Structures are given as C-alpha cells and as structure tokens.
Coordinates of C-alpha atoms (C1' of nucleotides) in Angstrom, one line a residue:
Chain A
M1 CA -102.0 106.7 20.7
S2 CA -99.4 107.8 23.4
E3 CA -100.0 108.7 26.7
E4 CA -101.2 112.2 27.2
A5 CA -102.9 113.2 23.9
N6 CA -105.6 110.4 23.9
P7 CA -108.9 111.8 24.8
T8 CA -110.6 108.2 25.1
R9 CA -108.0 106.9 27.4
K10 CA -108.0 110.0 29.4
R11 CA -111.8 109.7 29.9
L12 CA -111.2 106.1 31.0
V13 CA -108.3 106.9 33.4
D14 CA -110.5 109.8 34.9
A15 CA -113.6 107.7 35.4
A16 CA -111.4 104.9 36.9
T17 CA -109.7 107.6 39.2
K18 CA -113.2 108.5 40.6
L19 CA -114.7 105.0 41.2
F20 CA -111.6 103.4 42.4
Y21 CA -110.7 106.0 44.8
A22 CA -114.5 106.5 45.9
E23 CA -115.0 102.7 46.4
G24 CA -111.9 100.8 46.3
I25 CA -110.6 98.8 43.3
G26 CA -112.1 95.7 44.4
R27 CA -115.4 97.0 44.5
V28 CA -115.6 98.7 41.1
S29 CA -116.1 96.6 38.0
V30 CA -114.7 97.3 34.3
D31 CA -118.2 97.6 33.5
A32 CA -118.6 100.4 35.8
V33 CA -115.4 102.4 34.7
A34 CA -116.6 102.0 31.2
E35 CA -120.1 103.1 31.8
K36 CA -118.8 106.1 34.0
A37 CA -116.5 107.1 31.0
G38 CA -119.6 106.6 28.5
L39 CA -117.9 104.0 26.7
T40 CA -118.2 100.3 26.3
K41 CA -116.3 97.6 28.1
R42 CA -114.8 96.4 24.8
T43 CA -113.4 99.8 24.2
L44 CA -111.7 99.7 27.6
Y45 CA -109.9 96.6 26.8
Y46 CA -108.7 98.0 23.6
H47 CA -106.9 100.7 25.5
F48 CA -105.8 98.6 28.4
K49 CA -104.8 94.9 28.5
S50 CA -106.3 94.4 31.9
K51 CA -108.0 95.6 35.1
D52 CA -104.6 95.8 36.7
D53 CA -103.2 97.9 34.0
L54 CA -105.9 100.2 34.5
I55 CA -105.1 100.5 38.2
A56 CA -101.8 101.1 37.5
A57 CA -102.9 103.8 35.2
Y58 CA -105.1 105.5 37.6
L59 CA -101.9 105.5 40.4
E60 CA -99.6 106.9 37.9
G61 CA -101.8 109.8 37.1
R62 CA -102.2 110.9 40.5
D63 CA -98.4 111.2 41.2
Q64 CA -97.6 114.6 39.8
P65 CA -100.9 116.3 41.1
N66 CA -100.3 114.9 44.8
L67 CA -96.8 116.1 44.6
E68 CA -97.8 119.6 43.4
Q69 CA -100.6 119.7 46.0
M70 CA -97.9 119.2 48.9
A71 CA -95.3 121.5 47.6
G72 CA -98.0 124.1 47.0
W73 CA -98.9 123.9 50.6
F74 CA -95.4 123.8 51.7
E75 CA -94.4 126.7 49.7
A76 CA -97.2 128.9 50.8
A77 CA -96.7 128.6 54.4
E78 CA -94.7 131.5 56.3
G79 CA -91.8 130.8 58.7
G80 CA -89.0 128.1 59.0
A81 CA -88.9 124.4 58.0
D82 CA -90.8 123.3 60.9
K83 CA -93.8 125.6 60.5
K84 CA -93.7 124.7 56.6
V85 CA -94.0 121.1 57.2
E86 CA -96.7 121.6 60.0
A87 CA -98.6 123.5 57.5
I88 CA -98.8 120.5 55.2
F89 CA -100.3 118.4 58.1
T90 CA -102.9 121.6 58.9
N91 CA -103.9 121.3 55.4
L92 CA -104.0 117.7 55.4
A93 CA -106.4 117.9 58.5
R94 CA -108.7 120.1 56.5
V95 CA -109.1 117.9 53.6
T96 CA -109.3 114.6 55.5
R97 CA -112.3 116.1 57.3
H98 CA -114.1 116.0 53.9
P99 CA -116.7 113.3 53.9
K100 CA -115.4 112.2 50.4
W101 CA -112.1 111.5 51.7
K102 CA -111.2 107.9 51.8
G103 CA -107.7 107.4 52.6
C104 CA -104.6 107.9 50.8
G105 CA -105.4 106.1 47.6
F106 CA -101.7 104.8 47.1
L107 CA -101.7 103.2 50.5
R108 CA -105.2 102.0 50.0
T109 CA -104.3 100.2 46.9
A110 CA -101.0 98.6 48.2
A111 CA -103.4 97.3 51.1
E112 CA -106.0 95.9 48.6
L113 CA -103.1 94.3 46.4
A114 CA -101.1 93.0 49.5
A115 CA -101.4 89.5 48.2
T116 CA -100.0 90.2 44.7
P117 CA -96.6 92.0 45.7
G118 CA -95.2 92.7 42.3
H119 CA -98.6 94.1 41.1
P120 CA -97.8 97.3 38.7
A121 CA -99.8 99.5 40.8
V122 CA -98.2 98.5 44.0
K123 CA -95.0 99.8 42.3
A124 CA -96.6 103.0 40.9
G125 CA -97.5 103.7 44.6
A126 CA -94.1 103.2 45.9
R127 CA -92.7 105.3 43.1
H128 CA -94.8 108.1 44.1
K129 CA -94.1 107.6 47.8
T130 CA -90.4 107.9 47.1
N131 CA -90.6 110.9 45.1
F132 CA -92.3 112.8 47.7
E133 CA -89.8 111.5 50.3
K134 CA -87.1 112.9 47.8
W135 CA -88.7 116.2 47.3
L136 CA -89.3 116.4 51.0
A137 CA -85.7 115.8 51.6
S138 CA -84.4 118.4 49.0
A139 CA -86.9 121.1 50.5
L140 CA -85.3 120.4 54.0
S141 CA -81.6 120.4 52.7
G142 CA -80.6 123.9 53.7
H143 CA -78.5 122.5 56.3
D144 CA -77.0 118.8 56.5
V145 CA -78.0 116.7 53.5
A146 CA -78.0 113.5 55.4
E147 CA -79.9 114.8 58.1
A148 CA -82.4 116.2 55.7
K149 CA -82.9 112.6 54.3
M150 CA -83.2 111.2 57.7
L151 CA -85.9 113.8 58.5
A152 CA -87.7 113.5 55.3
R153 CA -88.0 109.8 56.0
E154 CA -89.5 110.2 59.6
I155 CA -92.0 112.8 58.2
V156 CA -93.2 110.4 55.7
L157 CA -93.6 107.8 58.2
L158 CA -95.8 110.3 60.4
M159 CA -97.8 111.3 57.3
D160 CA -98.5 107.7 56.3
G161 CA -99.5 107.1 60.0
A162 CA -101.9 110.0 59.9
F163 CA -103.5 108.8 56.6
S164 CA -104.0 105.3 58.0
S165 CA -105.1 106.7 61.7
M166 CA -107.5 109.0 60.0
L167 CA -109.0 106.3 57.8
I168 CA -109.5 104.1 60.8
H169 CA -110.5 106.7 63.5
H170 CA -112.1 109.3 61.4
N171 CA -110.6 111.9 63.8
P172 CA -108.5 114.6 62.6
D173 CA -106.7 115.0 66.1
Y174 CA -104.3 112.3 64.6
V175 CA -103.3 114.4 61.7
A176 CA -102.7 117.5 63.9
A177 CA -100.5 115.1 66.4
A178 CA -98.5 114.0 63.4
G179 CA -97.7 117.6 62.4
H180 CA -96.8 118.5 65.8
A181 CA -94.7 115.5 66.0
A182 CA -92.9 116.4 62.6
A183 CA -92.4 119.8 63.9
T184 CA -90.5 118.6 66.8
L185 CA -88.5 116.2 65.1
I186 CA -87.4 119.0 62.7
R187 CA -86.4 121.3 65.6
A188 CA -84.7 118.5 67.4
R189 CA -82.7 117.4 64.5
M190 CA -82.1 120.7 62.3
M191 CA -82.2 123.3 65.0
G192 CA -79.7 122.1 67.6
K193 CA -81.9 119.5 69.8
G194 CA -84.3 122.5 71.0
Chain B
M1 CA -123.4 78.7 72.2
S2 CA -121.7 81.8 73.5
E3 CA -118.5 83.3 72.4
E4 CA -115.4 81.4 73.4
A5 CA -116.8 78.1 74.2
N6 CA -118.1 77.2 70.6
P7 CA -115.5 75.0 68.7
T8 CA -117.5 75.4 65.3
R9 CA -117.4 79.1 65.5
K10 CA -113.8 79.0 66.6
R11 CA -113.0 77.0 63.6
L12 CA -114.7 79.5 61.2
V13 CA -113.0 82.3 62.7
D14 CA -109.7 80.5 62.7
A15 CA -110.2 79.7 58.8
A16 CA -111.4 83.3 58.3
T17 CA -108.3 84.8 60.1
K18 CA -105.8 83.0 57.9
L19 CA -107.6 83.6 54.5
F20 CA -108.8 87.2 55.2
Y21 CA -105.1 88.3 56.3
A22 CA -103.4 86.2 53.4
E23 CA -105.6 87.4 50.7
G24 CA -107.6 90.4 51.9
I25 CA -111.3 90.2 52.9
G26 CA -112.5 91.2 49.4
R27 CA -110.5 88.3 47.6
V28 CA -111.8 85.6 49.9
S29 CA -115.2 84.1 49.5
V30 CA -117.3 82.7 52.3
D31 CA -117.3 79.4 50.4
A32 CA -113.6 79.3 50.7
V33 CA -113.6 80.1 54.7
A34 CA -116.1 77.4 54.9
E35 CA -114.2 75.0 52.9
K36 CA -111.1 75.9 55.0
A37 CA -113.0 75.3 58.1
G38 CA -114.3 72.0 56.7
L39 CA -118.0 73.1 57.1
T40 CA -120.5 74.1 54.5
K41 CA -121.3 77.7 53.7
R42 CA -124.9 77.2 55.2
T43 CA -123.1 76.4 58.7
L44 CA -121.2 79.5 58.4
Y45 CA -124.4 81.5 57.9
Y46 CA -125.9 79.5 60.8
H47 CA -123.2 81.2 63.3
F48 CA -122.8 84.5 61.5
K49 CA -125.4 86.5 60.0
S50 CA -123.3 87.9 57.0
K51 CA -119.8 88.1 55.8
D52 CA -119.4 91.5 57.4
D53 CA -120.2 90.0 60.9
L54 CA -117.5 87.4 59.9
I55 CA -115.0 90.0 59.1
A56 CA -115.8 91.7 62.3
A57 CA -115.2 88.6 64.4
Y58 CA -111.8 88.1 62.6
L59 CA -110.4 91.5 64.0
E60 CA -112.1 91.1 67.2
G61 CA -110.2 88.0 67.7
R62 CA -107.0 89.8 67.0
D63 CA -107.0 92.4 69.4
Q64 CA -105.6 90.7 72.6
P65 CA -103.0 88.5 70.9
N66 CA -101.7 91.6 69.3
L67 CA -101.3 93.6 72.4
E68 CA -99.9 90.8 74.1
Q69 CA -97.3 90.5 71.5
M70 CA -96.5 94.0 71.8
A71 CA -96.5 94.3 75.5
G72 CA -94.3 91.2 75.4
W73 CA -91.4 92.8 73.4
F74 CA -91.7 96.0 75.6
E75 CA -91.4 94.2 78.6
A76 CA -88.5 91.8 77.5
A77 CA -86.3 94.7 76.4
E78 CA -83.4 96.4 78.6
G79 CA -83.2 99.9 79.2
G80 CA -85.1 103.0 79.6
A81 CA -88.7 103.9 77.8
D82 CA -86.9 104.9 74.6
K83 CA -84.9 101.6 74.4
K84 CA -88.2 99.6 75.3
V85 CA -90.2 101.2 72.5
E86 CA -87.3 100.8 69.9
A87 CA -87.2 97.3 71.0
I88 CA -90.8 96.9 69.7
F89 CA -89.9 98.7 66.3
T90 CA -86.8 96.3 66.0
N91 CA -88.9 93.0 66.6
L92 CA -91.4 94.4 64.2
A93 CA -88.9 95.0 61.6
R94 CA -87.9 91.2 61.7
V95 CA -91.5 89.9 61.5
T96 CA -92.5 92.4 58.8
R97 CA -89.7 90.7 56.7
H98 CA -91.1 87.5 56.6
P99 CA -92.8 86.6 53.3
K100 CA -96.0 86.0 54.8
W101 CA -96.4 89.3 56.4
K102 CA -99.0 91.3 54.6
G103 CA -99.4 94.5 56.4
C104 CA -101.3 95.4 59.5
G105 CA -104.6 93.5 59.4
F106 CA -106.6 96.1 61.1
L107 CA -105.4 98.7 58.7
R108 CA -105.6 96.7 55.7
T109 CA -109.2 95.9 56.5
A110 CA -110.0 99.6 57.2
A111 CA -108.5 100.5 53.6
E112 CA -110.6 97.7 52.1
L113 CA -113.9 99.2 53.8
A114 CA -113.2 102.7 53.4
A115 CA -116.3 103.1 51.4
T116 CA -118.5 101.6 54.2
P117 CA -117.6 103.9 57.3
G118 CA -119.9 102.6 59.9
H119 CA -118.7 98.9 59.0
P120 CA -118.3 96.9 62.4
A121 CA -115.0 95.6 61.4
V122 CA -113.7 99.2 61.1
K123 CA -114.8 100.0 64.6
A124 CA -113.2 96.7 65.9
G125 CA -110.0 97.8 64.1
A126 CA -110.4 101.4 65.7
R127 CA -111.0 99.9 69.0
H128 CA -107.9 97.6 68.6
K129 CA -105.8 100.8 67.8
T130 CA -107.2 102.8 70.7
N131 CA -106.5 99.9 73.3
F132 CA -102.7 99.7 72.0
E133 CA -102.4 103.5 72.4
K134 CA -103.8 103.6 75.9
W135 CA -101.6 100.7 76.8
L136 CA -98.7 102.3 75.6
A137 CA -99.6 105.7 77.4
S138 CA -99.6 103.9 80.6
A139 CA -96.7 102.1 79.8
L140 CA -95.0 105.4 79.5
S141 CA -96.6 107.4 82.3
G142 CA -93.7 107.2 84.5
H143 CA -93.4 111.1 84.3
D144 CA -96.1 113.4 83.2
V145 CA -99.5 111.5 82.3
A146 CA -100.5 114.3 79.7
E147 CA -97.1 114.0 78.1
A148 CA -97.2 110.2 77.9
K149 CA -100.6 110.2 76.3
M150 CA -99.1 112.8 73.5
L151 CA -96.1 110.6 73.0
A152 CA -98.2 107.4 73.0
R153 CA -100.0 108.9 69.9
E154 CA -97.0 110.0 68.2
I155 CA -95.7 106.7 68.5
V156 CA -98.9 105.1 67.2
L157 CA -98.6 107.2 64.2
L158 CA -95.0 106.1 63.5
M159 CA -96.1 102.6 63.9
D160 CA -99.0 102.8 61.6
G161 CA -96.7 104.8 59.2
A162 CA -94.1 101.9 59.6
F163 CA -96.7 99.3 58.5
S164 CA -98.0 101.3 55.5
S165 CA -94.4 102.1 54.2
M166 CA -93.3 98.3 54.7
L167 CA -96.3 97.3 52.9
I168 CA -95.7 99.6 49.9
H169 CA -91.8 99.2 49.7
H170 CA -91.2 96.2 51.3
N171 CA -88.1 97.6 52.7
P172 CA -87.7 97.3 56.5
D173 CA -85.4 100.3 56.7
Y174 CA -88.5 102.3 57.1
V175 CA -89.6 100.4 60.3
A176 CA -86.1 101.0 61.9
A177 CA -86.3 104.7 60.8
A178 CA -89.7 104.9 62.8
G179 CA -88.1 103.2 65.8
H180 CA -85.5 105.6 65.7
A181 CA -87.7 108.5 65.5
A182 CA -89.9 107.3 68.2
A183 CA -86.8 106.9 70.5
T184 CA -85.8 110.4 69.6
L185 CA -89.4 111.8 70.5
I186 CA -89.2 110.1 73.8
R187 CA -85.9 111.5 74.8
A188 CA -86.9 115.1 73.5
R189 CA -90.2 115.0 75.4
M190 CA -89.5 112.9 78.5
M191 CA -86.0 113.4 79.1
G192 CA -85.6 117.1 79.0
K193 CA -85.4 117.9 75.4
G194 CA -81.9 115.9 75.1
Chain C
dG1 C1' -108.9 99.4 1.2
dT2 C1' -106.5 99.3 5.4
dA3 C1' -106.0 100.3 10.2
dA4 C1' -107.6 102.4 14.6
dG5 C1' -111.5 102.7 17.4
dT6 C1' -115.8 101.5 18.9
dA7 C1' -120.1 98.8 19.7
dT8 C1' -123.5 94.3 20.4
dA9 C1' -123.6 90.2 22.5
dC10 C1' -121.8 86.5 24.9
dC11 C1' -119.3 83.2 28.1
dA12 C1' -118.0 80.4 31.9
dA13 C1' -116.8 81.2 36.6
dC14 C1' -117.9 82.8 40.8
dT15 C1' -120.5 85.6 44.4
dA16 C1' -123.4 86.2 49.0
dG17 C1' -127.2 84.6 50.8
dT18 C1' -131.5 81.1 51.4
dG19 C1' -135.1 77.3 51.6
dA20 C1' -136.0 73.1 53.0
dA21 C1' -134.7 68.9 55.0
dT22 C1' -131.9 66.3 58.2
dA23 C1' -129.0 65.2 62.2
dT24 C1' -128.1 65.2 67.3
dA25 C1' -128.9 66.0 72.0
dC26 C1' -131.6 66.0 75.8
dA27 C1' -135.8 66.3 78.3
dA28 C1' -140.6 65.0 79.6
dG29 C1' -144.6 61.9 79.9
dC30 C1' -145.9 57.4 80.7
Chain D
dG1 C1' -137.2 51.6 78.8
dC2 C1' -139.7 53.5 75.2
dT3 C1' -141.7 57.6 72.9
dT4 C1' -142.3 61.9 71.8
dG5 C1' -141.2 67.0 71.7
dT6 C1' -138.0 70.8 71.1
dA7 C1' -133.9 73.4 70.3
dT8 C1' -129.3 73.3 68.3
dA9 C1' -126.6 72.5 64.6
dT10 C1' -125.5 70.9 60.0
dT11 C1' -126.2 69.5 55.0
dC12 C1' -127.6 69.8 49.9
dA13 C1' -129.2 72.3 46.4
dC14 C1' -130.4 76.2 44.8
dT15 C1' -131.3 81.4 43.4
dA16 C1' -130.1 85.6 41.1
dG17 C1' -127.1 88.6 40.2
dT18 C1' -121.9 90.1 39.0
dT19 C1' -117.2 89.2 37.4
dG20 C1' -113.4 89.8 34.0
dG21 C1' -112.3 89.0 29.6
dT22 C1' -113.5 87.8 24.5
dA23 C1' -115.5 86.7 19.7
dT24 C1' -117.1 89.1 16.0
dA25 C1' -118.8 92.8 13.4
dC26 C1' -119.5 97.9 12.3
dT27 C1' -117.9 102.6 11.5
dT28 C1' -115.2 105.8 10.7
dA29 C1' -110.7 108.9 8.9
dC30 C1' -107.2 108.7 5.8

DNA sequence: GTAAGTATACCAACTAGTGAATATACAAGC
DNA sequence: GCTTGTATATTCACTAGTTGGTATACTTAC
C-alpha cells in the first residue's frame, strides 16, 4: 500500500529505472515498463496515475542511493578536503567510461522535460541536486560555513558540467579536468589562496 | 541546391530550430515541422533523408550564431580576462531568466539522444562545444598557451554546469556563481595565484 | 461479500516514412 | 515559336506500427 513495502510497486519502479535510464523517458513506453516488470499495463496504471507519476517515482528512488555513493567515495579517500573531492571525480571518471553510463539521470530527465517546467520529476531532480549540494557544504564546513556553501555550489557546477561534457564528448578527460578545477578552488578559497 | 542558397531548406531548418528548441526533439513530429514551415511532410523528406538528419541540420545551424554571441559579449566587456569571462556569465544569467529559455540546445539534444551515441546531431553538438573551447583558449592565451587551454576547459565545464543547474533549478544564482568561479580560476592560474 | 490487485481487450490519436502523381524550369531539336 | 525531354521540387493519400490511457471482468485474501 505505502511506499516501501509494496513489492509490485517496487517491481514497476525498478523496471522503469532500468529502462528510463538506459533509453530516456520519451523513448520508453509504459507498455515496455509493464512488460519488463512482468505485469500488465493496467496494473501499472493501478499503482501510478500517469506516466509522469512513474517518471517522478523513478527519480525519487535514485536520490538516496546516489547520495550514498558520493559520500562513500568522499569518506574513503585519504587527505584533505581537496583530495577527498578530487577522489569523487576520479571515481566518476571511472564509472562514466562504462558503456552503460548514459549521463546523470536527473539532468537528462530535466532536459527531456524542459518544455513542462512544473513537472514533478524535474522537481524531484532539483531536490536531489539540492540535497547533494547541502551534503557537500556540510562535508566541507570545517572552516567558514559561508565559504563552504559557496565552494559546494561551485563544485556542483563543475560536476554537472562534467556530466554534460562527458555525455556529449565521451571523453573522461573532462571529468578529470573538473576534479582538478574543484581541488584548485578548494585550495584557493579554504587554504589561504594557495 | 547546395547548403545556404536553398530557401525551402532554410525554411525547414528554421521551423525545426524553433520547435525542437522549444519542445525537445522527441516531442516534435516531422509533420509539425513541415506544417510550421508551410510545406508538406513529403517535401521535408525530399530535402532531408530522415528526422535524424533534420535534427543534425538544426544543431549545425546553431554553431556559428552561438559562437558569435559569446565572442560579442566577451569583446564588449571592459577589464582583464577575468572580467571579460565573467561578463559572458552575467549576460548568460540574464538570457536564461527569459521564460522561453529552455537550456542549451546542444546539451539537451545530447541528453535526449544519449541512447544512440553515434548520432550525427550529437557529433554536431560535440563539434560546437569543441569550437567554443578552442575560441576561448585563444581568447585567453595572452600568457601561457597550455595554461589557457586548461582554463578554457574549466570555464566550459562551469558554463555547461550553469546551463544544467539553471535548467533544473530555474535559479540564475547558479549562473552567477559559475561566473564567479570562472573568474577565480583565471586569477588563480593566470595572475600568479592571487 | 467486499475490497485490493491483476488481466484481457480495446481505443482514438499520433508516429516516421513512402508511392505515385504532379508542377515548374530550362534546355535541345526543328 | 513550338514541342519534347529531363531534372528538380512539391503535393496528396497512404501504410504499418506505436502511443498513453481506459472499460470491463476476473481473482484472490480476509
């Protein structure tokens, strides 16, 4: 009935996640999602009132796992804040090389839905990006809180730029350059402009 | 017959440009493009062998105008390289506020076509981004050429991040923050880490 | 027996792309 | 000045398939 403890609903969201990410929301029919879940379309429409609803559920389901991935990479790295952030980008450069990587699902969905600004899926994507930015600011706020917020925003910009550049060029050098720039900004702002 | 001097072809590309940018390539039918151009679909298919071809022509047509826009903003600004680059972002923050602004057409198209990597339109988008990066590197290369190239890449990353963040948040503060970060990087790298 | 969940079958609208005919322009033959 | 031939350019009508969404009925579990 509710969110988590519904196996049928979860099967549908899982199927939607795989298909929407792999092919894009516009190129995947609700029939295809239902079939992938081993259910009929009518069942899908029992659990979701529309395709747009299903798209929103797909992105909402990706918020926590993505945040945990990033935090895991940050915490596992040795060194100061600059090195820890650069480690995120190093890991990103690795995963974005994988042929199944098809960009950041949140940004891609926002791009596909640019013509319908109030779409619940775009809002879910914005919430995720804000959550990530807030987590990053808190992870960086050993020194000045205001400066950590500014830095977090700049790093988010570099990361979204890296996702976009990687998607269009398929060249991981852009991700590495973004990591390098992020580390430079951290040193320039946190460590006395060095 | 050829590329430029074909009014019918131009009418089709102009109509495609307006519709594809406003609504996204997947949400616009070739019928809609033909109708907007005041022609029949069959005529469209006389000039373009497929919808994919038309999409590629749309992005190829945006390369030069976009570059000229950016170069114009850069050259019109007063001050050093940091100020001139920041001026690009200031202008960008203004135009991205407009309700008709729907993201960077090159990035949005790459996002929509992420499932078909070799698509000619994605290649056209990648060429444009490379052209912009090269122009920026040459515009910054008063000092060290290698450093100008690195800087140009980092600024491109910030700009694409700004486009993406603006698309998902509809908040121009992200564009301003990107401009601020770009100026900081220029000063840190070109002007003796100040 | 009632309510939640699932299935079959269907719809009207829309999709990219095509076959065959036609219109226009311009040249050559006489 | 006509006719004929040919290449370019455009239209009408069509196909074959897909789309999001629904009306109706069946099956469980309690």
